[in-house]
PDB file of C-alpha atoms and ligand atoms in Angstrom:
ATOM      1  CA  UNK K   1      28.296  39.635   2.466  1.00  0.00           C
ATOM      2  CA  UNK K   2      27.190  42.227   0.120  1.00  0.00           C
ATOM      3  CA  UNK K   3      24.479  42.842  -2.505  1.00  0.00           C
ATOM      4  CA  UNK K   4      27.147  46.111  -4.199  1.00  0.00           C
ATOM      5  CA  UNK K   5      29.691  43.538  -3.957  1.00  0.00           C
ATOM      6  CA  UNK K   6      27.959  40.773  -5.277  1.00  0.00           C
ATOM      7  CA  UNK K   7      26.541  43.017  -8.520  1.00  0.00           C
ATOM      8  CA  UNK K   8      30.573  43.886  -8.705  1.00  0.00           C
ATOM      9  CA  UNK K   9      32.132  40.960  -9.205  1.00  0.00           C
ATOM     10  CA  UNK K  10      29.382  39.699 -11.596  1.00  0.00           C
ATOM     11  CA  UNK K  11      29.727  42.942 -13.697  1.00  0.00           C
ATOM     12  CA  UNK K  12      33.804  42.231 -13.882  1.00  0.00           C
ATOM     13  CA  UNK K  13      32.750  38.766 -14.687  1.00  0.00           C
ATOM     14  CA  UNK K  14      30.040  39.650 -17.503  1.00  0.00           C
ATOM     15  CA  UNK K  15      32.933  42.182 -18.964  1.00  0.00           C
ATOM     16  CA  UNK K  16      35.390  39.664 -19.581  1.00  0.00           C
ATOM     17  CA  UNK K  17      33.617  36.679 -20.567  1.00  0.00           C
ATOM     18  CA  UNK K  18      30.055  37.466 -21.336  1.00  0.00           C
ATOM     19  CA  UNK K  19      30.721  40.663 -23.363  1.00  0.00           C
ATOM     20  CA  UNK K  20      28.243  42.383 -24.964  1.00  0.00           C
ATOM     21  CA  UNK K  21      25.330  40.598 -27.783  1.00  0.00           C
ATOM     22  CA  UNK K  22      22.797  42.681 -29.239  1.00  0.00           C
ATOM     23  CA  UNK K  23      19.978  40.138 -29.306  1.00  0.00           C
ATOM     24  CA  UNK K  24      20.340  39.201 -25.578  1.00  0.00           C
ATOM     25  CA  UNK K  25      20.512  42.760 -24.987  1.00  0.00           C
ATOM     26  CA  UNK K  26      17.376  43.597 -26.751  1.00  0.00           C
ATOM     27  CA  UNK K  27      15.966  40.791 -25.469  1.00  0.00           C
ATOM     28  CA  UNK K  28      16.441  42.289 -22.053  1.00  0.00           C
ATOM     29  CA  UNK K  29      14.647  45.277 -22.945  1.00  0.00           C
ATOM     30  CA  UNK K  30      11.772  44.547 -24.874  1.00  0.00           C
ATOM     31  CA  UNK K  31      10.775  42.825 -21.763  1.00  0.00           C
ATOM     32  CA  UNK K  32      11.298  45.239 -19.492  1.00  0.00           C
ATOM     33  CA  UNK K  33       8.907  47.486 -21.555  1.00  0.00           C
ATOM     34  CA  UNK K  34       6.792  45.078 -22.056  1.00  0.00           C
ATOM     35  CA  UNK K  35       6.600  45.178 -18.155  1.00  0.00           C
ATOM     36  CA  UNK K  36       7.774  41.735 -17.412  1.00  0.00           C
ATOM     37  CA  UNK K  37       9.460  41.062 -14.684  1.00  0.00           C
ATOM     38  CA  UNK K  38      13.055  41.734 -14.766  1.00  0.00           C
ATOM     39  CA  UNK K  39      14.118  37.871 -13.108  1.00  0.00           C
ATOM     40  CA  UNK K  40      15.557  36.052 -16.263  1.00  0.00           C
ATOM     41  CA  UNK K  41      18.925  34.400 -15.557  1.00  0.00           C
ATOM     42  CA  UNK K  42      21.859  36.923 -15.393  1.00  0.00           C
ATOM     43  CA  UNK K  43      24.397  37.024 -17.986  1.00  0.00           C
ATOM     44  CA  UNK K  44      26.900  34.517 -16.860  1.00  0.00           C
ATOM     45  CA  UNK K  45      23.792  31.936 -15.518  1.00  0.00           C
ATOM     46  CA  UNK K  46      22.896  31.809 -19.334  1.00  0.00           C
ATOM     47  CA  UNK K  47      26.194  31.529 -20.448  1.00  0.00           C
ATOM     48  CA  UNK K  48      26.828  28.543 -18.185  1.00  0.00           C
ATOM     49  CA  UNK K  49      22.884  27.325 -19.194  1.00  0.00           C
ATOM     50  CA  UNK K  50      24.855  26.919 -22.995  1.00  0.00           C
ATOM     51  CA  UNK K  51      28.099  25.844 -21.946  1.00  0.00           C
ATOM     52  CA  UNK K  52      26.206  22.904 -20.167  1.00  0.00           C
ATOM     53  CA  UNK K  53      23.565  22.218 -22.955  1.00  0.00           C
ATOM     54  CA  UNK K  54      26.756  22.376 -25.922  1.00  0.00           C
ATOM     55  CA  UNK K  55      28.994  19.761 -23.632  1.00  0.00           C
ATOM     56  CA  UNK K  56      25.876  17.152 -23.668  1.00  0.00           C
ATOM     57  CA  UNK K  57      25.797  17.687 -27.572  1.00  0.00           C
ATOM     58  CA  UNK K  58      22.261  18.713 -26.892  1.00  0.00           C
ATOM     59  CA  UNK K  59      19.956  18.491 -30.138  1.00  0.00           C
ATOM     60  CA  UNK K  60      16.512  18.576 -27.955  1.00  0.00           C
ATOM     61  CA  UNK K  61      16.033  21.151 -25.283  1.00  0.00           C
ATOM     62  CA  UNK K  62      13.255  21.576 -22.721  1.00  0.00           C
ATOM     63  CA  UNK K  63      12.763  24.594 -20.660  1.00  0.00           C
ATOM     64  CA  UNK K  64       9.960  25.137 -18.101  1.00  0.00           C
ATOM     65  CA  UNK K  65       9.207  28.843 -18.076  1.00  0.00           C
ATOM     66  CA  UNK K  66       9.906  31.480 -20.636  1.00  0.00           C
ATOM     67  CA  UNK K  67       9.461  34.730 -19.461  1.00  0.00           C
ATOM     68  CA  UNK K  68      10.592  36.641 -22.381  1.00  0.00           C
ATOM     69  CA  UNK K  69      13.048  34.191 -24.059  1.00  0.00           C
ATOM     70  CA  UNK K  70      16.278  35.761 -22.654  1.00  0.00           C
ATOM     71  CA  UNK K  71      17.461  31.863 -21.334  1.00  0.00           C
ATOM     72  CA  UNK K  72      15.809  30.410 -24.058  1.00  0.00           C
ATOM     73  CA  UNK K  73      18.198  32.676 -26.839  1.00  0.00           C
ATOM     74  CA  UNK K  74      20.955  31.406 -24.622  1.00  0.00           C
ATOM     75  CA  UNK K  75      20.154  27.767 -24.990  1.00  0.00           C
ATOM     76  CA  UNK K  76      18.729  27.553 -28.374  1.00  0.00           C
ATOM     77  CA  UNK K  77      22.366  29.005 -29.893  1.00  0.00           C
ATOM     78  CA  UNK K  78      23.579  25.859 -28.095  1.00  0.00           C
ATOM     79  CA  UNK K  79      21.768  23.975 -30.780  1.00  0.00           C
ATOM     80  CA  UNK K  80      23.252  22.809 -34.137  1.00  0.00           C
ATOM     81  CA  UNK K  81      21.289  24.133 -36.850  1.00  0.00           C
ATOM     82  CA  UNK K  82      18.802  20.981 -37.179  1.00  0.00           C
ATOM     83  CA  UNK K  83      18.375  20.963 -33.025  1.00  0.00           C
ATOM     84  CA  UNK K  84      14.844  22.168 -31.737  1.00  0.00           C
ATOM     85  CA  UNK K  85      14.151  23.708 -27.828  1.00  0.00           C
ATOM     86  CA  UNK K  86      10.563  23.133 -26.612  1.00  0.00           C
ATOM     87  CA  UNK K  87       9.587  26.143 -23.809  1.00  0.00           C
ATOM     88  CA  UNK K  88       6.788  26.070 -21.801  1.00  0.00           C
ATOM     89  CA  UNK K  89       5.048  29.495 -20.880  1.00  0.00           C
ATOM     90  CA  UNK K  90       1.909  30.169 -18.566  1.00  0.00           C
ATOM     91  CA  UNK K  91       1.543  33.723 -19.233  1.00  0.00           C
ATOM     92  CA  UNK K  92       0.211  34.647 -22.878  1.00  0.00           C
ATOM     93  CA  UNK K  93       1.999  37.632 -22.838  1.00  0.00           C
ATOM     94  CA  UNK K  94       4.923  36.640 -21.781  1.00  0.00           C
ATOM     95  CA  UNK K  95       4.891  33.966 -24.510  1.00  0.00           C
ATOM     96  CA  UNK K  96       4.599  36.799 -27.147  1.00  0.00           C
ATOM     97  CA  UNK K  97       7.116  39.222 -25.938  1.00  0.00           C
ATOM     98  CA  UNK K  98       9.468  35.546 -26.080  1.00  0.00           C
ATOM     99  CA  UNK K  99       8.083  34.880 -29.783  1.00  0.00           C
ATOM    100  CA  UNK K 100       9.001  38.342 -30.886  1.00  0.00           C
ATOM    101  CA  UNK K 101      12.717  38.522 -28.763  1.00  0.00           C
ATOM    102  CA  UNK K 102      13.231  34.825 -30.448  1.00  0.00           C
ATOM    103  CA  UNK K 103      12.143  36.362 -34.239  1.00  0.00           C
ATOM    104  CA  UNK K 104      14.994  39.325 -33.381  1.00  0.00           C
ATOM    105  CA  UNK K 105      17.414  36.915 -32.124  1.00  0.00           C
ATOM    106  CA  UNK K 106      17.047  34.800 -35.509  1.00  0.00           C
ATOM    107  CA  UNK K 107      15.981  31.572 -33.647  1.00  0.00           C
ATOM    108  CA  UNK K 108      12.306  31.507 -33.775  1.00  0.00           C
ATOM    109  CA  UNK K 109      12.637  28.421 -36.134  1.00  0.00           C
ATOM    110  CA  UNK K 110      14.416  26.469 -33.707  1.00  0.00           C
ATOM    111  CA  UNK K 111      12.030  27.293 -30.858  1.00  0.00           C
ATOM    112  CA  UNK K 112       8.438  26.113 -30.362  1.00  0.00           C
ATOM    113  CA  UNK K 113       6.646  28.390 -27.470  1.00  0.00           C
ATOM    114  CA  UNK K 114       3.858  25.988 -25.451  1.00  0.00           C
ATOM    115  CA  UNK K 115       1.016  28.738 -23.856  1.00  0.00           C
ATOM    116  CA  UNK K 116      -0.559  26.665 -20.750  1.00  0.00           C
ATOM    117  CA  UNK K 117       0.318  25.337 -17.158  1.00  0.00           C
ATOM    118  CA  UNK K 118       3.379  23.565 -17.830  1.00  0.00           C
ATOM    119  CA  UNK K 119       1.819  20.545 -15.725  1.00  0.00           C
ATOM    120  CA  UNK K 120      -0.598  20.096 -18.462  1.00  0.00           C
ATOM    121  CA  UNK K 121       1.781  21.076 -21.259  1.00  0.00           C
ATOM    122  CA  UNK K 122       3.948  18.421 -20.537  1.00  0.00           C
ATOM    123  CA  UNK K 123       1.078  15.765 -19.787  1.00  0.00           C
ATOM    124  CA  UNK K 124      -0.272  16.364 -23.638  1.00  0.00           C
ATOM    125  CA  UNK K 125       4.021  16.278 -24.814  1.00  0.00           C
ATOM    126  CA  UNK K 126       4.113  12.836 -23.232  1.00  0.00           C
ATOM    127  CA  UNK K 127       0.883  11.385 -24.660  1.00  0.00           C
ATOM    128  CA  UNK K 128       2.300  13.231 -28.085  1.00  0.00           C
ATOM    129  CA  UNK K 129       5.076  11.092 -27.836  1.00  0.00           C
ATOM    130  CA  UNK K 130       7.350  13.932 -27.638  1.00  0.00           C
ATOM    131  CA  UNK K 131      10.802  13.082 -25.492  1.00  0.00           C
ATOM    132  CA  UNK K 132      14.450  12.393 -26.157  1.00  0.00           C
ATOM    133  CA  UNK K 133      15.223  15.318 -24.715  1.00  0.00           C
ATOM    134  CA  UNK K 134      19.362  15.608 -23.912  1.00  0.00           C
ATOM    135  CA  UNK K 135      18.831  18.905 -21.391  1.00  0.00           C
ATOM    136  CA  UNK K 136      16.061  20.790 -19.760  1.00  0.00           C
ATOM    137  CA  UNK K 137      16.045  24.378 -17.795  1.00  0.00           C
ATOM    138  CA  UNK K 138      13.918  24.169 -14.835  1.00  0.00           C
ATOM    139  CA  UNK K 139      12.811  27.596 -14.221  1.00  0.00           C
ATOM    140  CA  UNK K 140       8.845  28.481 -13.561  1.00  0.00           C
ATOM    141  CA  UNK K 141       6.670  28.244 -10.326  1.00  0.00           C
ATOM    142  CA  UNK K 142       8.932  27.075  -7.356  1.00  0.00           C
ATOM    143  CA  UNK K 143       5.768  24.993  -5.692  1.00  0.00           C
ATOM    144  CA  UNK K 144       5.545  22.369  -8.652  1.00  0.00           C
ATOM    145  CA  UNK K 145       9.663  21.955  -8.946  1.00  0.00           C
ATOM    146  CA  UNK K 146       9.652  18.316  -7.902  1.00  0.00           C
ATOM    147  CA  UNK K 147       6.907  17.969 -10.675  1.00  0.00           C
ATOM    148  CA  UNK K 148       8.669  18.989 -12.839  1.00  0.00           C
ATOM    149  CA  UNK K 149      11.634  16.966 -12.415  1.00  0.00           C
ATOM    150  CA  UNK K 150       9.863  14.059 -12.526  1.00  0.00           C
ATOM    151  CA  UNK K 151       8.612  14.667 -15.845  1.00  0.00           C
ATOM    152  CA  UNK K 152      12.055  15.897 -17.022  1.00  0.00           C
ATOM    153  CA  UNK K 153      13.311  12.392 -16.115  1.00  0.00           C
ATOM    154  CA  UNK K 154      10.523  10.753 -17.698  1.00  0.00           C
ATOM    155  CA  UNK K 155      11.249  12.746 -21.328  1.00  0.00           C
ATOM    156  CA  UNK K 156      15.223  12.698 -21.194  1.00  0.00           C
ATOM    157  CA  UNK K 157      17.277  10.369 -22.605  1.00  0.00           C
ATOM    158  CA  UNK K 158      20.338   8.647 -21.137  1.00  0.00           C
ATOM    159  CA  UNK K 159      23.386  11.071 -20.583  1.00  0.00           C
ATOM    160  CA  UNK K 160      21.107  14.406 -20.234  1.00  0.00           C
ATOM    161  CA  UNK K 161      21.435  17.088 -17.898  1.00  0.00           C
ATOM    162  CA  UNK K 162      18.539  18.667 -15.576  1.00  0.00           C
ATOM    163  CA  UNK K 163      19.343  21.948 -14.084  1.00  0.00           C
ATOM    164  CA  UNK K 164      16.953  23.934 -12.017  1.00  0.00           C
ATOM    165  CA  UNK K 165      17.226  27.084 -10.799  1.00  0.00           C
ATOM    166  CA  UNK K 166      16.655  29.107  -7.736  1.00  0.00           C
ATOM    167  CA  UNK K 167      16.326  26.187  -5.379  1.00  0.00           C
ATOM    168  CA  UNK K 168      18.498  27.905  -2.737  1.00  0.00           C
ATOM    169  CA  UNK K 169      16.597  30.894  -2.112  1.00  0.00           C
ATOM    170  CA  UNK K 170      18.069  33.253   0.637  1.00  0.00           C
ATOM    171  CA  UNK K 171      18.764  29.829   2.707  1.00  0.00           C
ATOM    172  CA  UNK K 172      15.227  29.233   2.393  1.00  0.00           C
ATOM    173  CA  UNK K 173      15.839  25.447   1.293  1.00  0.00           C
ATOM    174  CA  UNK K 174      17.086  24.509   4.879  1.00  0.00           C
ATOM    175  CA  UNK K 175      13.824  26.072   6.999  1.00  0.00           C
ATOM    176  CA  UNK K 176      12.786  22.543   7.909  1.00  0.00           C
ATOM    177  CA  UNK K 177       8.800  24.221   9.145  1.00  0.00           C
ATOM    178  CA  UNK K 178       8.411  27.051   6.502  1.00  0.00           C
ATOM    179  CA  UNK K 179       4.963  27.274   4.801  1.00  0.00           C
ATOM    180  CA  UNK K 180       6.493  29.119   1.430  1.00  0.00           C
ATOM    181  CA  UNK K 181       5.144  26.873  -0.995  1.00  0.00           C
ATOM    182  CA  UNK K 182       8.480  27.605  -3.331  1.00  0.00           C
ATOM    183  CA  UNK K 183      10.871  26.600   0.167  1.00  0.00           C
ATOM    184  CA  UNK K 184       8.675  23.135   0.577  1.00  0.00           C
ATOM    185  CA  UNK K 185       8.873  22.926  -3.576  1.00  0.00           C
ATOM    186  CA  UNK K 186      12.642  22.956  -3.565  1.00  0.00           C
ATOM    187  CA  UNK K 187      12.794  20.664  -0.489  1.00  0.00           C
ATOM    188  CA  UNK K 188      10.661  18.134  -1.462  1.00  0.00           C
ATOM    189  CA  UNK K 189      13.266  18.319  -5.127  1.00  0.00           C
ATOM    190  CA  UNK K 190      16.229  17.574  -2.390  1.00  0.00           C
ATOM    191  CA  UNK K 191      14.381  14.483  -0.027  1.00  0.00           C
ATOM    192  CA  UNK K 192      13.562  13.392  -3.758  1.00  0.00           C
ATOM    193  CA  UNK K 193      16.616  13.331  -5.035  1.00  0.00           C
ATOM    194  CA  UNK K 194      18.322  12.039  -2.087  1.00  0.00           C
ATOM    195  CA  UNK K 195      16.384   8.735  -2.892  1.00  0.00           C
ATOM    196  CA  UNK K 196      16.866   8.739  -6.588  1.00  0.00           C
ATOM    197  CA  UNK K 197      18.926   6.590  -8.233  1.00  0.00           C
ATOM    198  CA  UNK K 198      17.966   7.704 -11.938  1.00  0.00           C
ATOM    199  CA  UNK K 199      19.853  10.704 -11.990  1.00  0.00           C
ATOM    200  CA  UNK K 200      23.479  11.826 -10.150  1.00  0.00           C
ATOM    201  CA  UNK K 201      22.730  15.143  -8.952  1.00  0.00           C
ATOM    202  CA  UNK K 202      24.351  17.715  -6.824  1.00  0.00           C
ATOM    203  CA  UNK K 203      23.269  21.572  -5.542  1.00  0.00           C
ATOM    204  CA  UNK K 204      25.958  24.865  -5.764  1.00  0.00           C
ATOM    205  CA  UNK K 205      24.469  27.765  -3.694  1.00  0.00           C
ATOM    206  CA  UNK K 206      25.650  31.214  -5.393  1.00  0.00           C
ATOM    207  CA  UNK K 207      25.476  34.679  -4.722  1.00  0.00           C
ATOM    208  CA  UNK K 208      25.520  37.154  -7.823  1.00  0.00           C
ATOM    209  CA  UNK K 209      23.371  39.933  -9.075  1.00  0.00           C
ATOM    210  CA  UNK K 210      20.398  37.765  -8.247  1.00  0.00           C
ATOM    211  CA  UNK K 211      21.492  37.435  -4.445  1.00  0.00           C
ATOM    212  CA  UNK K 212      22.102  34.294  -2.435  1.00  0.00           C
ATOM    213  CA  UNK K 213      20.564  31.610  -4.508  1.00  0.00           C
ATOM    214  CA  UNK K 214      21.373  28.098  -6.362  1.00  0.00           C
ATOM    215  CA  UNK K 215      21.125  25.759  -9.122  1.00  0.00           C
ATOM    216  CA  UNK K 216      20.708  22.119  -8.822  1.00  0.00           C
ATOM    217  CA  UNK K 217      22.113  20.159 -11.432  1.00  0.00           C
ATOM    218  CA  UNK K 218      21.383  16.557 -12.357  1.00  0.00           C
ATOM    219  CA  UNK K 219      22.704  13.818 -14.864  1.00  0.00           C
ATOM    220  CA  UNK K 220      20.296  11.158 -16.183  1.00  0.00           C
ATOM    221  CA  UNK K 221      21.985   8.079 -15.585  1.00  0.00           C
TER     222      UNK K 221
HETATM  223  N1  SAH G 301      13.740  31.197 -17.771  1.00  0.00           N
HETATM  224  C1  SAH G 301      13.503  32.630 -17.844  1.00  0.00           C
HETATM  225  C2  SAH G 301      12.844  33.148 -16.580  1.00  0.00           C
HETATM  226  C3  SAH G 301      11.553  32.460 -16.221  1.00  0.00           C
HETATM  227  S1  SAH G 301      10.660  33.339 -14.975  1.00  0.00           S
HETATM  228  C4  SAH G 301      14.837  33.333 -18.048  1.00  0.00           C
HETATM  229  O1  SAH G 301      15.769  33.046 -17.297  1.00  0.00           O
HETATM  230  O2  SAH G 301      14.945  34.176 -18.944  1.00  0.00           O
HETATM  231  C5  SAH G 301       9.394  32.186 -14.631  1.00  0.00           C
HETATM  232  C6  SAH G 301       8.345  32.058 -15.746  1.00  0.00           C
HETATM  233  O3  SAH G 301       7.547  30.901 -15.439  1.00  0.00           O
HETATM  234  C7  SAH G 301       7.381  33.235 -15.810  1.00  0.00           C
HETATM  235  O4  SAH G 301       7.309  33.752 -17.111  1.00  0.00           O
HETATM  236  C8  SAH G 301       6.032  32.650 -15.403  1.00  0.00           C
HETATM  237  O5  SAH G 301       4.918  33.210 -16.080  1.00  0.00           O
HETATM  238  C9  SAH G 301       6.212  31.196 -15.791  1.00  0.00           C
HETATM  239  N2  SAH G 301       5.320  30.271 -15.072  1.00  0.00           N
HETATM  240  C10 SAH G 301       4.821  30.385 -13.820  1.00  0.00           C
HETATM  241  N3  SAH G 301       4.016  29.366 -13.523  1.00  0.00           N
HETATM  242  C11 SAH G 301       3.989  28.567 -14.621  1.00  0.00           C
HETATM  243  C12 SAH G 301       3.322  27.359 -14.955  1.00  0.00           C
HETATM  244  N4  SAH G 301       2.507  26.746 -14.089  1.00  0.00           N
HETATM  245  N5  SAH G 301       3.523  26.831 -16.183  1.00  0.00           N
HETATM  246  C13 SAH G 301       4.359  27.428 -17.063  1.00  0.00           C
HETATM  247  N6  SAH G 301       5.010  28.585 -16.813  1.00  0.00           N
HETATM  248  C14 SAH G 301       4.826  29.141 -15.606  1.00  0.00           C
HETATM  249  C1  DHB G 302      11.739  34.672  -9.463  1.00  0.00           C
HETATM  250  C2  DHB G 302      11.741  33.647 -10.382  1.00  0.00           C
HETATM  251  C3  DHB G 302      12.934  33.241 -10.951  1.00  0.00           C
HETATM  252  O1  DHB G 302      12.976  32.230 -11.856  1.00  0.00           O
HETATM  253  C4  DHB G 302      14.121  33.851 -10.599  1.00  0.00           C
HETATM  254  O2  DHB G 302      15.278  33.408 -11.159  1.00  0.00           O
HETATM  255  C5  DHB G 302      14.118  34.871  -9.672  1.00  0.00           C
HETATM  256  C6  DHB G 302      12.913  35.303  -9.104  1.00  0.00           C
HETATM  257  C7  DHB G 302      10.453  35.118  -8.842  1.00  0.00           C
HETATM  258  O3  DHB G 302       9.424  34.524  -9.171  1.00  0.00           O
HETATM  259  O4  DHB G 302      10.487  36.057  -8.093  1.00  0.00           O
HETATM  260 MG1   MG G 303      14.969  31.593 -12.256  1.00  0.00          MG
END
């Protein structure tokens, strides 16, 4: 019921099994006085972000918006040593606060950082030929979700995972007549999915130090 209790039980959570990691850390604060935003994933979401990215034997990552690279250090140490993650960034600064959290964190060489609306990013990756990818992280604008997934289908293999976060938002997802441009983004991702057979997907609502939000997740058939 609880925002105190909610921060609680994801602080005993973080202190047994998250623990603490100097990179992610640093990460964490660089951005902050950088004066991002402070709306990365929290500790556990990234852990789980890996967890999910290491049990598809990922080798190619995608992840729609960077902030400053605190998800993206979580994913890319999912990689084996020859594996690349792709993350696309809007915000030039936020793309070099990433680059230099990702040089800290040892994993710039793994990473490329795409600067541009991830729309057109991902339009010019197609035409590139780039694809193959075995998971992608879903986390920029809220209007152009649905977008998004679409194009994550389109450059995944077989066997990938999809997740996307905050698709929950307060309850938001079930106001049938809201205007909120992010609510209709994540409910036009549910009547899509609910008609798509490519992908097996499924929605957990959570509550944590981020509130009362969600992740979808989705498997690429
Ligand atoms: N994944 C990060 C948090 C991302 S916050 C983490 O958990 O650590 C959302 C990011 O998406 C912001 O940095 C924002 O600038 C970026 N963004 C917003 N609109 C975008 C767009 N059209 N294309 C690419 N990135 C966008
Ligand atoms: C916001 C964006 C996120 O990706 C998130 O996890 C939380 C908040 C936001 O734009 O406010
Ligand atoms: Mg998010």
């Amino acid at each position: 019921m609880s925002q105190t209790l909610w921060n609680a039980v994801d602080e005993y959570i973080c202190d047994r099994l998250v623990g603490p990691d100097e990179a992610l850390e640093a990460a964490l604060a660089h951005s902050e006085a950088a004066g991002l935003p402070a709306i990365a994933v929290a500790p556990n979401q990234g852990k789980l972000l890996q967890i999910l990215a290491r049990a598809v034997g990922a080798r190619r990552i995608l992840e729609i918006g960077t902030l400053g690279g605190y998800s993206t250090i979580w994913l890319a140490r999912a990689l084996p040593a020859d594996g690349r993650l792709v993350t696309l960034e809007l915000d030039p600064k936020h793309a070099e606060v990433a680059r230099e959290n990702l040089v800290r964190a040892g994993l710039h060489p793994r990473v490329d950082i795409h600067v541009g609306a991830a729309l057109d990013t991902l339009a010019r990756l197609h035409k590139q030929g780039v694809g193959g990818f075995c998971f992608t992280f879903i986390d920029a604008d809220k209007a152009n979700i649905p977008e998004y997934f679409e194009w994550a289908v389109k450059l995944s293999r077989r066997g990938a995972l999809i997740v996307v976060d905050n698709v929950v938002r307060k309850g938001g997802l079930i106001a049938e007549h809201s205007s909120d441009p992010d609510i209709q983004g994540v409910r036009r991702l549910h009547d899509a999915l609910a008609r798509d057979t490519r992908v097996t997907a499924t929605t957990l609502q959570t509550v944590g130090s981020k509130g009362h939000d969600g992740l979808t997740i989705a498997l690429v058939n």
